[in-house]
PDB file of C-alpha atoms in Angstrom:
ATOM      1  CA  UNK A 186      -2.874 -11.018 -12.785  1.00 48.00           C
ATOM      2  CA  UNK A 187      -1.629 -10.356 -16.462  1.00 48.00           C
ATOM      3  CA  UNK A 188      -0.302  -7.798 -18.228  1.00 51.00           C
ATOM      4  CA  UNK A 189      -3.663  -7.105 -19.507  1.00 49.00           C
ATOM      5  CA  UNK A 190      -5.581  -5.879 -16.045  1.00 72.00           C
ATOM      6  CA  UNK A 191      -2.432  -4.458 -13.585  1.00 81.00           C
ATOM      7  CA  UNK A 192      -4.984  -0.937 -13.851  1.00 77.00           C
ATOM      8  CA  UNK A 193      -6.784  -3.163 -10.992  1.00 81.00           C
ATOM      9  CA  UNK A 194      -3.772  -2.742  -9.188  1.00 89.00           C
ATOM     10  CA  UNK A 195      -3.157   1.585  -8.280  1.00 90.00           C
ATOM     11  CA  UNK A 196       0.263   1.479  -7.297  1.00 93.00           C
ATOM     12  CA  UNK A 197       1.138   0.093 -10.209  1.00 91.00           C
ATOM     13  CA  UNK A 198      -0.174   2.598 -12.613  1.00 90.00           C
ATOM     14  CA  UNK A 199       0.242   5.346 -10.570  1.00 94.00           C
ATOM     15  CA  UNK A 200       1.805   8.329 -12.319  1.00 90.00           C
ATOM     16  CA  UNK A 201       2.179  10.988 -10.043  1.00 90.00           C
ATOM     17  CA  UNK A 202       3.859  11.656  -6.889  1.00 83.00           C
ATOM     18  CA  UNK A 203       3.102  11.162  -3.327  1.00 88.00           C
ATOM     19  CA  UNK A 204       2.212  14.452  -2.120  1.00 86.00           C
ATOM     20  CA  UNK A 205       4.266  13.969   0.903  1.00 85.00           C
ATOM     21  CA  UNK A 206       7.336  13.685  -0.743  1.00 85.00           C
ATOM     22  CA  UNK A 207       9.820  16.173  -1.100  1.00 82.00           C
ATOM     23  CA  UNK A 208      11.107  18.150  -4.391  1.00 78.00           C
ATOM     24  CA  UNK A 209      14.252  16.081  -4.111  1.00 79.00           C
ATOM     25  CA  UNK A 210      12.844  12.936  -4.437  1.00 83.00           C
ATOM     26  CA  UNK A 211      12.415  11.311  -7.946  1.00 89.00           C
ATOM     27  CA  UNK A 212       9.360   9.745  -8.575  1.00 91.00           C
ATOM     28  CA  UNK A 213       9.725   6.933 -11.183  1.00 91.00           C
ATOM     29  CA  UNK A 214       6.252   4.787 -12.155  1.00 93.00           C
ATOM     30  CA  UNK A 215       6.725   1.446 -11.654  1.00 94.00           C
ATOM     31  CA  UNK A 216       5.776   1.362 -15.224  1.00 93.00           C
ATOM     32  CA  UNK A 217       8.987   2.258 -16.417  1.00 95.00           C
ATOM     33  CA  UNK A 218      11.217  -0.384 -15.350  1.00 95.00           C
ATOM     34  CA  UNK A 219       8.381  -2.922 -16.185  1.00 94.00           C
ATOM     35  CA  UNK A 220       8.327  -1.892 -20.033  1.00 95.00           C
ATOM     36  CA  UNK A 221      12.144  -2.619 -19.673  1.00 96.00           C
ATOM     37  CA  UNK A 222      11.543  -5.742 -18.342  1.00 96.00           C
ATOM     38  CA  UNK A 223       8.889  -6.417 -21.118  1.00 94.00           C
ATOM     39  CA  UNK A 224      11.457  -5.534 -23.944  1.00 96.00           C
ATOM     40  CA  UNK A 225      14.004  -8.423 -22.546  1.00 97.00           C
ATOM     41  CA  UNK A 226      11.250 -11.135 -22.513  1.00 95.00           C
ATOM     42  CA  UNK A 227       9.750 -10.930 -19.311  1.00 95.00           C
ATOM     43  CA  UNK A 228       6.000 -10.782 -18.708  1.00 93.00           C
ATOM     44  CA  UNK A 229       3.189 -10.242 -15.605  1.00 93.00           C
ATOM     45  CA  UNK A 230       2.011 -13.690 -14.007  1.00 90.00           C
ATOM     46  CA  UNK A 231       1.271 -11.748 -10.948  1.00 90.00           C
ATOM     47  CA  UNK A 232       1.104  -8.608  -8.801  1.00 90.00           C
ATOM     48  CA  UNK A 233      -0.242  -7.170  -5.510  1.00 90.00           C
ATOM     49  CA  UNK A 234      -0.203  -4.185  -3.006  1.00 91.00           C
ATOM     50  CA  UNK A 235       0.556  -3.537   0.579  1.00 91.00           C
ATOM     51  CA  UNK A 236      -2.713  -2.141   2.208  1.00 89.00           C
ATOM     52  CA  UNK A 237      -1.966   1.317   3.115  1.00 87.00           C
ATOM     53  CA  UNK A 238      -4.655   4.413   3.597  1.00 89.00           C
ATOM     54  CA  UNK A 239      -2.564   5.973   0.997  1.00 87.00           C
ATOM     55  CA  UNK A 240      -3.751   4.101  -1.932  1.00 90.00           C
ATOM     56  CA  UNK A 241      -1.431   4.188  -4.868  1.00 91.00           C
ATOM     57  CA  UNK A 242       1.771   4.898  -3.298  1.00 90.00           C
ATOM     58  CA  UNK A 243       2.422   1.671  -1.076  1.00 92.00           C
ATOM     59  CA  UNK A 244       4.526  -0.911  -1.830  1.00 93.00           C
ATOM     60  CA  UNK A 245       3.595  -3.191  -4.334  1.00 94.00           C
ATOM     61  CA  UNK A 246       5.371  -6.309  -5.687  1.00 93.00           C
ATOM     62  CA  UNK A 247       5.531  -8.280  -9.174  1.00 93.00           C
ATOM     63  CA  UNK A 248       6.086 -11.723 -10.284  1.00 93.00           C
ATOM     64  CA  UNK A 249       7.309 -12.243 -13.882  1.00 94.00           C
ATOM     65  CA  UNK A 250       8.023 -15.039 -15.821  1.00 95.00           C
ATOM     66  CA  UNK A 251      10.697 -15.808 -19.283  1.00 95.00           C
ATOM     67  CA  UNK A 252      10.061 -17.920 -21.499  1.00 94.00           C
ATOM     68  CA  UNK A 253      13.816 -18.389 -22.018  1.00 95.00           C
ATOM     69  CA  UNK A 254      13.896 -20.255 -18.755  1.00 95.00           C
ATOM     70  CA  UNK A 255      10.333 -21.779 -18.977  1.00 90.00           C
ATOM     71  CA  UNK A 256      11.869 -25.568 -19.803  1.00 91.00           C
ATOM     72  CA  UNK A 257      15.230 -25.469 -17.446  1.00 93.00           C
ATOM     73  CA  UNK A 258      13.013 -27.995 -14.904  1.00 91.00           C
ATOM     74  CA  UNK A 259       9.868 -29.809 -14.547  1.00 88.00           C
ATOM     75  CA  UNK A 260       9.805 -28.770 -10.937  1.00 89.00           C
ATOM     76  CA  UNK A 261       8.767 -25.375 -11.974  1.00 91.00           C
ATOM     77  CA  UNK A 262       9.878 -21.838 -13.373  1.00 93.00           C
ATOM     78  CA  UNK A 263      12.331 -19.117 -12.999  1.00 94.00           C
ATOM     79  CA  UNK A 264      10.724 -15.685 -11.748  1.00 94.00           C
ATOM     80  CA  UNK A 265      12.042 -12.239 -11.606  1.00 96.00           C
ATOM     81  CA  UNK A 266      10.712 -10.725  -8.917  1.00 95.00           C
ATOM     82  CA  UNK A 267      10.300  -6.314  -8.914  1.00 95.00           C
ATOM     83  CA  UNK A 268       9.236  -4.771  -5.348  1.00 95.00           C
ATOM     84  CA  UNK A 269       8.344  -0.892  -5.554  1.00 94.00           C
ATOM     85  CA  UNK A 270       6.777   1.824  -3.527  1.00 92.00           C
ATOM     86  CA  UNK A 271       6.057   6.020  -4.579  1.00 92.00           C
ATOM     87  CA  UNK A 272       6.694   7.107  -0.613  1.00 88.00           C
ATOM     88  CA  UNK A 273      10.154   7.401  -0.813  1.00 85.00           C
ATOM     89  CA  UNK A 274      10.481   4.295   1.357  1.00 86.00           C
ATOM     90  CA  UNK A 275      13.632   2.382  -0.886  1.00 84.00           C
ATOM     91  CA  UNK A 276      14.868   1.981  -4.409  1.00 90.00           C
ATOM     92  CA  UNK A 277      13.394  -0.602  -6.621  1.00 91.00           C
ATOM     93  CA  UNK A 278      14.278  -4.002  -5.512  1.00 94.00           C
ATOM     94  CA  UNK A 279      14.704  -6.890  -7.754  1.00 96.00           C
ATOM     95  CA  UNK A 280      15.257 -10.629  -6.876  1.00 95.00           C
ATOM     96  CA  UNK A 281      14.969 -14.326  -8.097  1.00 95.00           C
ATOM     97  CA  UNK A 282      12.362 -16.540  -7.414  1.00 94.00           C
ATOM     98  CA  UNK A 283      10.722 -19.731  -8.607  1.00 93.00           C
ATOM     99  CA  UNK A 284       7.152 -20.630  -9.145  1.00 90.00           C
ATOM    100  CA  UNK A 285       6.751 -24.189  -7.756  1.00 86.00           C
ATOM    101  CA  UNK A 286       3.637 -25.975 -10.108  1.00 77.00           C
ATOM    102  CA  UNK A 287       2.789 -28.839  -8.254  1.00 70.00           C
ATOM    103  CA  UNK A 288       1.256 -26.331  -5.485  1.00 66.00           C
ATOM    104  CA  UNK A 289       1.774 -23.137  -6.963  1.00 64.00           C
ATOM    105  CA  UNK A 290       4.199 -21.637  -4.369  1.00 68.00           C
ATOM    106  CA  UNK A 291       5.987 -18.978  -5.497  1.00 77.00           C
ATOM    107  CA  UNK A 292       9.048 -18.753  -3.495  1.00 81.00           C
ATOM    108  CA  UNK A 293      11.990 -16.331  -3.050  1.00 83.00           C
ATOM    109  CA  UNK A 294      15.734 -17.191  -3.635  1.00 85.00           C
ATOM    110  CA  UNK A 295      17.601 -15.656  -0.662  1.00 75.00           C
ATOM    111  CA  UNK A 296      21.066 -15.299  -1.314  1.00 70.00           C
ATOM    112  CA  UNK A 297      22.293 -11.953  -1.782  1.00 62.00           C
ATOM    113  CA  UNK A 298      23.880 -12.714  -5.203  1.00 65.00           C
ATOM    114  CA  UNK A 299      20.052 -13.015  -6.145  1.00 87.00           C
ATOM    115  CA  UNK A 300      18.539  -9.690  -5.468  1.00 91.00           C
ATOM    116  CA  UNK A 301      19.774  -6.344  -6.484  1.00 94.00           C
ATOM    117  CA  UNK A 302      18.030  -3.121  -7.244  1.00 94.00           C
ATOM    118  CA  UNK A 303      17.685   0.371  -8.341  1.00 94.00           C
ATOM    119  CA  UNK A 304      17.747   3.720  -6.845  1.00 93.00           C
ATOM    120  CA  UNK A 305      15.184   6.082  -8.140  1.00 91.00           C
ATOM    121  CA  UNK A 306      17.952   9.100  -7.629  1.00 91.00           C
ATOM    122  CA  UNK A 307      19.774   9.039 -11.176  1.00 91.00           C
ATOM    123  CA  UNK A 308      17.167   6.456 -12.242  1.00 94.00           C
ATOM    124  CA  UNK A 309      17.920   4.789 -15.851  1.00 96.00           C
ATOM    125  CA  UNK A 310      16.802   1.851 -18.015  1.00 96.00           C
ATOM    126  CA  UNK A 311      19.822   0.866 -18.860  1.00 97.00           C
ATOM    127  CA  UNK A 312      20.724   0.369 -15.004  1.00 97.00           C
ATOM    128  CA  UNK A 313      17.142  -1.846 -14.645  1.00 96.00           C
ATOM    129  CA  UNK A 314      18.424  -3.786 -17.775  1.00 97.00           C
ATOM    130  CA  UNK A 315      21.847  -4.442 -15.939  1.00 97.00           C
ATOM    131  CA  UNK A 316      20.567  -5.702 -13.115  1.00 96.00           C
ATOM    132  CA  UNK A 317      18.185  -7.853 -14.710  1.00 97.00           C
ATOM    133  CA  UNK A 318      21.088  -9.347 -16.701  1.00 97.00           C
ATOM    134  CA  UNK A 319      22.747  -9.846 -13.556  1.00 95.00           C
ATOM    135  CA  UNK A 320      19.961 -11.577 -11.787  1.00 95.00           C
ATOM    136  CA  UNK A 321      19.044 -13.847 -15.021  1.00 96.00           C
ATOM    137  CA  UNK A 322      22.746 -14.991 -15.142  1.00 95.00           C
ATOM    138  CA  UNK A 323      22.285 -16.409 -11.934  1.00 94.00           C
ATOM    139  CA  UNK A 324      18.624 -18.689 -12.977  1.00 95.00           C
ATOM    140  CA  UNK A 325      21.092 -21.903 -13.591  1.00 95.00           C
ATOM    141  CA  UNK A 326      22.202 -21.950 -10.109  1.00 94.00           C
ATOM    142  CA  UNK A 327      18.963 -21.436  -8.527  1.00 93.00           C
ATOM    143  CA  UNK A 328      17.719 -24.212 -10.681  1.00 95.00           C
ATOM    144  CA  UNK A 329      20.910 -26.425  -9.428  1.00 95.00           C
ATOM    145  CA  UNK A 330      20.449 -25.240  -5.994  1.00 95.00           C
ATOM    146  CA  UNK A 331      16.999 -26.974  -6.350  1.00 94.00           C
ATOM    147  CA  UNK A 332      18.351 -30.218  -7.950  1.00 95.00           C
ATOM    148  CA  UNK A 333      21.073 -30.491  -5.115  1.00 96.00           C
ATOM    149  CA  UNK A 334      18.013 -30.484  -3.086  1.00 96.00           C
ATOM    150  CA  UNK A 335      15.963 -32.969  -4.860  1.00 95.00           C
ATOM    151  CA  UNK A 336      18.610 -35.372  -4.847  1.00 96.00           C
ATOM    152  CA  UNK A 337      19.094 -35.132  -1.324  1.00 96.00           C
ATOM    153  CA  UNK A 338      16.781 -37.064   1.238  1.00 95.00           C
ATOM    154  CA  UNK A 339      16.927 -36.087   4.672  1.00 96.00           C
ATOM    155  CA  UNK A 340      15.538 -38.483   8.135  1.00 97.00           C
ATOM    156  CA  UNK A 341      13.099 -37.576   9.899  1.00 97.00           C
ATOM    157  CA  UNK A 342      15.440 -36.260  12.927  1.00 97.00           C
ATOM    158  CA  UNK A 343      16.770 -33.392  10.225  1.00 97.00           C
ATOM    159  CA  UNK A 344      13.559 -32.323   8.860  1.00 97.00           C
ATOM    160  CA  UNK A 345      12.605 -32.047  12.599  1.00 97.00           C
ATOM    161  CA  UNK A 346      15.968 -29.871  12.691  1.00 97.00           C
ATOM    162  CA  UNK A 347      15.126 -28.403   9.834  1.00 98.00           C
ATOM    163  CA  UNK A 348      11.774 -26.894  10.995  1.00 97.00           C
ATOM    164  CA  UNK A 349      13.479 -25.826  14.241  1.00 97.00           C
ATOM    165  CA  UNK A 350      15.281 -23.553  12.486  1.00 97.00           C
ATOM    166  CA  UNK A 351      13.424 -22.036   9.898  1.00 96.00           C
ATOM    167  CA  UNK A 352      11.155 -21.146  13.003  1.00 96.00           C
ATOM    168  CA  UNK A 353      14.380 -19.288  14.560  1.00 95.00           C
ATOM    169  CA  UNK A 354      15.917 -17.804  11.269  1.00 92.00           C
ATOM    170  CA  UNK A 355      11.775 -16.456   9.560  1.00 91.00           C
ATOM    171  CA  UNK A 356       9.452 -16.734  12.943  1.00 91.00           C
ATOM    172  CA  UNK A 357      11.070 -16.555  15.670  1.00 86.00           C
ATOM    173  CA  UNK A 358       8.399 -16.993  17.909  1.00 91.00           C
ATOM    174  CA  UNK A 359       7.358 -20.601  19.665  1.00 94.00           C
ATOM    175  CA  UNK A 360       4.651 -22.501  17.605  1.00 95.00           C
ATOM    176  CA  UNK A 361       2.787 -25.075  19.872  1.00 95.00           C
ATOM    177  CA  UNK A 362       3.847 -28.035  17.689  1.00 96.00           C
ATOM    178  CA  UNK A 363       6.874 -27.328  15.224  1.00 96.00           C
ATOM    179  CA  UNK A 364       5.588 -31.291  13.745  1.00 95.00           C
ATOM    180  CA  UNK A 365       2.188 -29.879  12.264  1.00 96.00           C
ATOM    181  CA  UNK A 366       4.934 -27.470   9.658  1.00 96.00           C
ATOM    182  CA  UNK A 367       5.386 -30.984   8.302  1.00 96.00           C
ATOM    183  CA  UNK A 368       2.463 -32.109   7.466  1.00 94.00           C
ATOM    184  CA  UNK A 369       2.498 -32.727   3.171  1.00 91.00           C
ATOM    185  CA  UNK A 370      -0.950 -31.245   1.288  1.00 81.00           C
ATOM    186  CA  UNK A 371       0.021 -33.615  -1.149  1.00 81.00           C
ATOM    187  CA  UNK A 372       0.787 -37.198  -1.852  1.00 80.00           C
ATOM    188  CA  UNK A 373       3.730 -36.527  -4.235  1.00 79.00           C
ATOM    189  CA  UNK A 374       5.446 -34.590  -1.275  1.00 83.00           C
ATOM    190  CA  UNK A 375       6.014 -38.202  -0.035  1.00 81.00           C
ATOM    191  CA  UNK A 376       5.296 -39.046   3.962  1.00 88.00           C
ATOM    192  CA  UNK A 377       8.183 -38.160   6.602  1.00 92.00           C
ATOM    193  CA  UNK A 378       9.848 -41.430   6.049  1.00 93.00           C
ATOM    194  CA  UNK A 379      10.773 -40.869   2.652  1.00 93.00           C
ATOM    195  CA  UNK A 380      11.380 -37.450   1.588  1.00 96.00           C
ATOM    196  CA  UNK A 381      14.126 -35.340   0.342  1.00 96.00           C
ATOM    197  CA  UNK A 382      15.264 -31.841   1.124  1.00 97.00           C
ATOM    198  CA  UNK A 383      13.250 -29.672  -1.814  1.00 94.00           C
ATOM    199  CA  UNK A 384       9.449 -31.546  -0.624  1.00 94.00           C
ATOM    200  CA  UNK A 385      11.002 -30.748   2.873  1.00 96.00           C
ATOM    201  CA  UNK A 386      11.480 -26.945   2.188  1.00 95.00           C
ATOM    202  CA  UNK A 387       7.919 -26.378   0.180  1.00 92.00           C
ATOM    203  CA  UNK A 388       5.912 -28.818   3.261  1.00 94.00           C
ATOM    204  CA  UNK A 389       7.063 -26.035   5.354  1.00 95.00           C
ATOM    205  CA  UNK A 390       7.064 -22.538   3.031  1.00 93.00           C
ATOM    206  CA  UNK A 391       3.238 -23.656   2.243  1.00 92.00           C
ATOM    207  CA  UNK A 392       2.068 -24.073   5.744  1.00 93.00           C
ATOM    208  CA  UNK A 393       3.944 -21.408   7.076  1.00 94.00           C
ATOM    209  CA  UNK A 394       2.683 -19.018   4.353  1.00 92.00           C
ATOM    210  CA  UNK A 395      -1.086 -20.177   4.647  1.00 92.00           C
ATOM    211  CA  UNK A 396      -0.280 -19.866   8.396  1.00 93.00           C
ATOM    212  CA  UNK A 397      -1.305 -23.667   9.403  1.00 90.00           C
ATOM    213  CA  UNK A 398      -0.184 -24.127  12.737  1.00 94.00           C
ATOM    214  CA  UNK A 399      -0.488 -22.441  16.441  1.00 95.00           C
ATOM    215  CA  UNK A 400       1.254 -19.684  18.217  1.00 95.00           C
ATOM    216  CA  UNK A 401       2.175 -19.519  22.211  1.00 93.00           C
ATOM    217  CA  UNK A 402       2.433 -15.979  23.240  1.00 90.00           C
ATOM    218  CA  UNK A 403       4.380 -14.788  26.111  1.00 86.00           C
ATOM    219  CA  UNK A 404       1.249 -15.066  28.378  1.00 90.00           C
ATOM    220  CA  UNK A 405       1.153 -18.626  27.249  1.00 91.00           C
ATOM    221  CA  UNK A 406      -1.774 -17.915  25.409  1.00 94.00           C
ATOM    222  CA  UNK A 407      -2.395 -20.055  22.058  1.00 95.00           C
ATOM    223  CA  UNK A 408      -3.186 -18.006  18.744  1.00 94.00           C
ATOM    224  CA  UNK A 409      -4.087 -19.659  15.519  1.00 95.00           C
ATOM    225  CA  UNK A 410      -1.291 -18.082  12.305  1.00 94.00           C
ATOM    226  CA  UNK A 411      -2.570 -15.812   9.911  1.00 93.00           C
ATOM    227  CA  UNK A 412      -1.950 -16.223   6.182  1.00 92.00           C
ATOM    228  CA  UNK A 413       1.397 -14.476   4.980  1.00 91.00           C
ATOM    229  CA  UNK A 414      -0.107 -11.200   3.013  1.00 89.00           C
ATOM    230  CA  UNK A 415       2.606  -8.617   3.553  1.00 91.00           C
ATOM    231  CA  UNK A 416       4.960  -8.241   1.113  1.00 92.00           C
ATOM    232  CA  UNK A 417       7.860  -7.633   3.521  1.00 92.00           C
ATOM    233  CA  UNK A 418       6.642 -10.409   5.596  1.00 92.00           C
ATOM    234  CA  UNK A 419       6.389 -12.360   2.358  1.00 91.00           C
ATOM    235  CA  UNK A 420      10.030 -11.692   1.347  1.00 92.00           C
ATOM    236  CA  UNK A 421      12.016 -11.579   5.004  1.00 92.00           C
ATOM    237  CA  UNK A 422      10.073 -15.734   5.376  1.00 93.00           C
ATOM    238  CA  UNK A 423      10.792 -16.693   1.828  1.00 92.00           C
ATOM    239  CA  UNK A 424      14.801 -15.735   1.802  1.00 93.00           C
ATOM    240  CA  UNK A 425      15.056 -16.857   5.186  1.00 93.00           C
ATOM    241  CA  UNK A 426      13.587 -20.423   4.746  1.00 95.00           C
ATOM    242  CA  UNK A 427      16.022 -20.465   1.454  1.00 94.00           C
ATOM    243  CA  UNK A 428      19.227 -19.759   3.426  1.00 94.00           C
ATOM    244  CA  UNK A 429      18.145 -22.188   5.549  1.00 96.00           C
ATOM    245  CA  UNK A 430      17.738 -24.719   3.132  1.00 96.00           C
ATOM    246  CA  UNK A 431      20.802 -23.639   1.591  1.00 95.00           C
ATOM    247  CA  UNK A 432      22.836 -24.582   4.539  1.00 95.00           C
ATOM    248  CA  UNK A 433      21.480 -28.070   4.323  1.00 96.00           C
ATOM    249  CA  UNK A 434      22.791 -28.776   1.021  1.00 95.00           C
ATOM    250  CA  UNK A 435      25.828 -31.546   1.046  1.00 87.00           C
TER     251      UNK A 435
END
C-alpha cells in the first residue's frame, strides 16, 4: 500500500466520529498525525485494518519507511510503525520496527524505549513530532541490536532453547513439535548447524506469523496455526519474540 491508494483502506480516511462515542471523546483522523509524519520524511509502504462490523472505526495499523535511515544496513530498513482506532479504544501508538528484505518480514522492536504514543485528549502535532523524534533517535540501536545478533551464532541446543521460549513469552500454548519453528524458507538462513542469532529470530517470526506448525489443545486434540492477521496479535508476537531475542544477546 502507498501513499497513493490508503482510500482502499476506511479507517484510515475516516473523518468523522464513531457514533458510539461520547461528546467527551476527541476524535482525531488518523490523517493528521500521518501528514506530520509525511512533513519529517516518512512515507506509506504499508497499511491494514482489524475486521470489525463497524467498518471505519477499528483499529488499523501503518508501516512507514525514511529515507534517512534507508542505507544504515543491508539486512534491511528502519520502520516507524503508527497503530490507531476512532472507538475510543487507546491513544495513538507509535513504535520501531524493521522491514527484513531477504523475506520481507516486517518485524516489531519490543523494548519499551521503542514505542510511545499519543493521547487523542489535548491532541497536537507538535506532541506526534516529539515522539517521532524520540523513536527515530533510537533507529541506531535497533540497527546494533541486530548486528549484535548477526555476529552471534548460537548451537543447536540454544536455538532449541530459544524456540522454547518464544513459545512461552508470544504463544503460550503447546505446539506438537517446537523443531518444525526452525525450519529455514531459505538457503541464506543457513541449516541448524551453522546459524547465528538474527537467521535464528526471523526462522521463527516467519513461521510463527504464517502459522507453520501444529497446535495440541487441552483435549489433546491437534489443530493446524492460522496465519497472524490481527494487529494486536501481530504486535503482542513481534515484541515478545524481540525481548526474547534481546535476552540472548552476549
Amino acid at each position: 500500500v502507498t501513499n497513493m491508494d490508503i482510500s482502499k483502506i476506511s479507517s484510515i480516511v475516516q473523518t468523522v466520529p464513531f457514533h458510539k462515542t461520547s461528546s467527551k471523546y476527541s476524535f482525531i483522523p488518523t490523517t493528521k498525525p500521518l501528514k506530520v509524519l509525511e512533513d519529517m520524511g516518512w512515507y506509506i509502504t504499508g497499511a491494514s485494518q482489524s475486521n470489525s462490523k463497524y467498518d471505519g472505526y477499528q483499529k488499523h495499523l501503518l508501516r512507514l519507511q525514511n529515507d534517512k535511515y534507508s542505507k544504515l544496513t543491508t539486512e534491511g530498513v528502519p520502520e516507524l510503525l503508527m497503530i490507531n482506532n476512532h472507538m475510543a479504544k487507546g491513544r495513538f501508538e507509535m513504535m520501531l520496527g524493521f522491514y527484513r528484505i531477504a523475506c520481507s518480514n516486517g518485524l516489531i522492536v519490543g523494548d519499551t524505549l521503542m514505542k510511545d504514543g499519543v493521547r487523542h485528549i489535548g491532541y497536537t502535532d507538535d506532541k506526534v513530532s516529539m515522539v517521532v523524534s524520540k523513536l527515530s533517535s533510537n533507529v541506531d540501536s535497533v540497527v546494533n541490536s541486530i548486528e549484535k545478533m548477526q555476529e552471534q551464532f548460537i548451537t543447536p541446543t540454544k536455538q532449541y532453547e530459544f524456540v522454547g521460549d518464544v513459545i512461552n513469552e508470544t504463544l503460550q500454548i503447546e505446539v506438537k513439535d517446537p523443531a518444525c519453528l526452525l525450519i529455514s524458507r531459505r538457503q541464506e538462513d543457513g541449516n541448524i548447524n551453522n546459524r547465528n542469532l538474527w537467521q535464528t529470530f526471523n526462522i521463527v517470526q516467519e513461521n510463527i506469523m504464517k502459522g507453520s506448525y501444529q497446535t495440541v489443545n487441552l483435549q489433546n486434540k491437534i489443530r493446524k496455526a492460522k496465519m497472524i492477521q490481527s494487529i494486536d496479535r501481530n504486535v503482542n508476537i513481534n515484541t515478545g519474540m524481540w525481548n526474547v531475542a534481546s535476552n540472548y544477546i552476549n
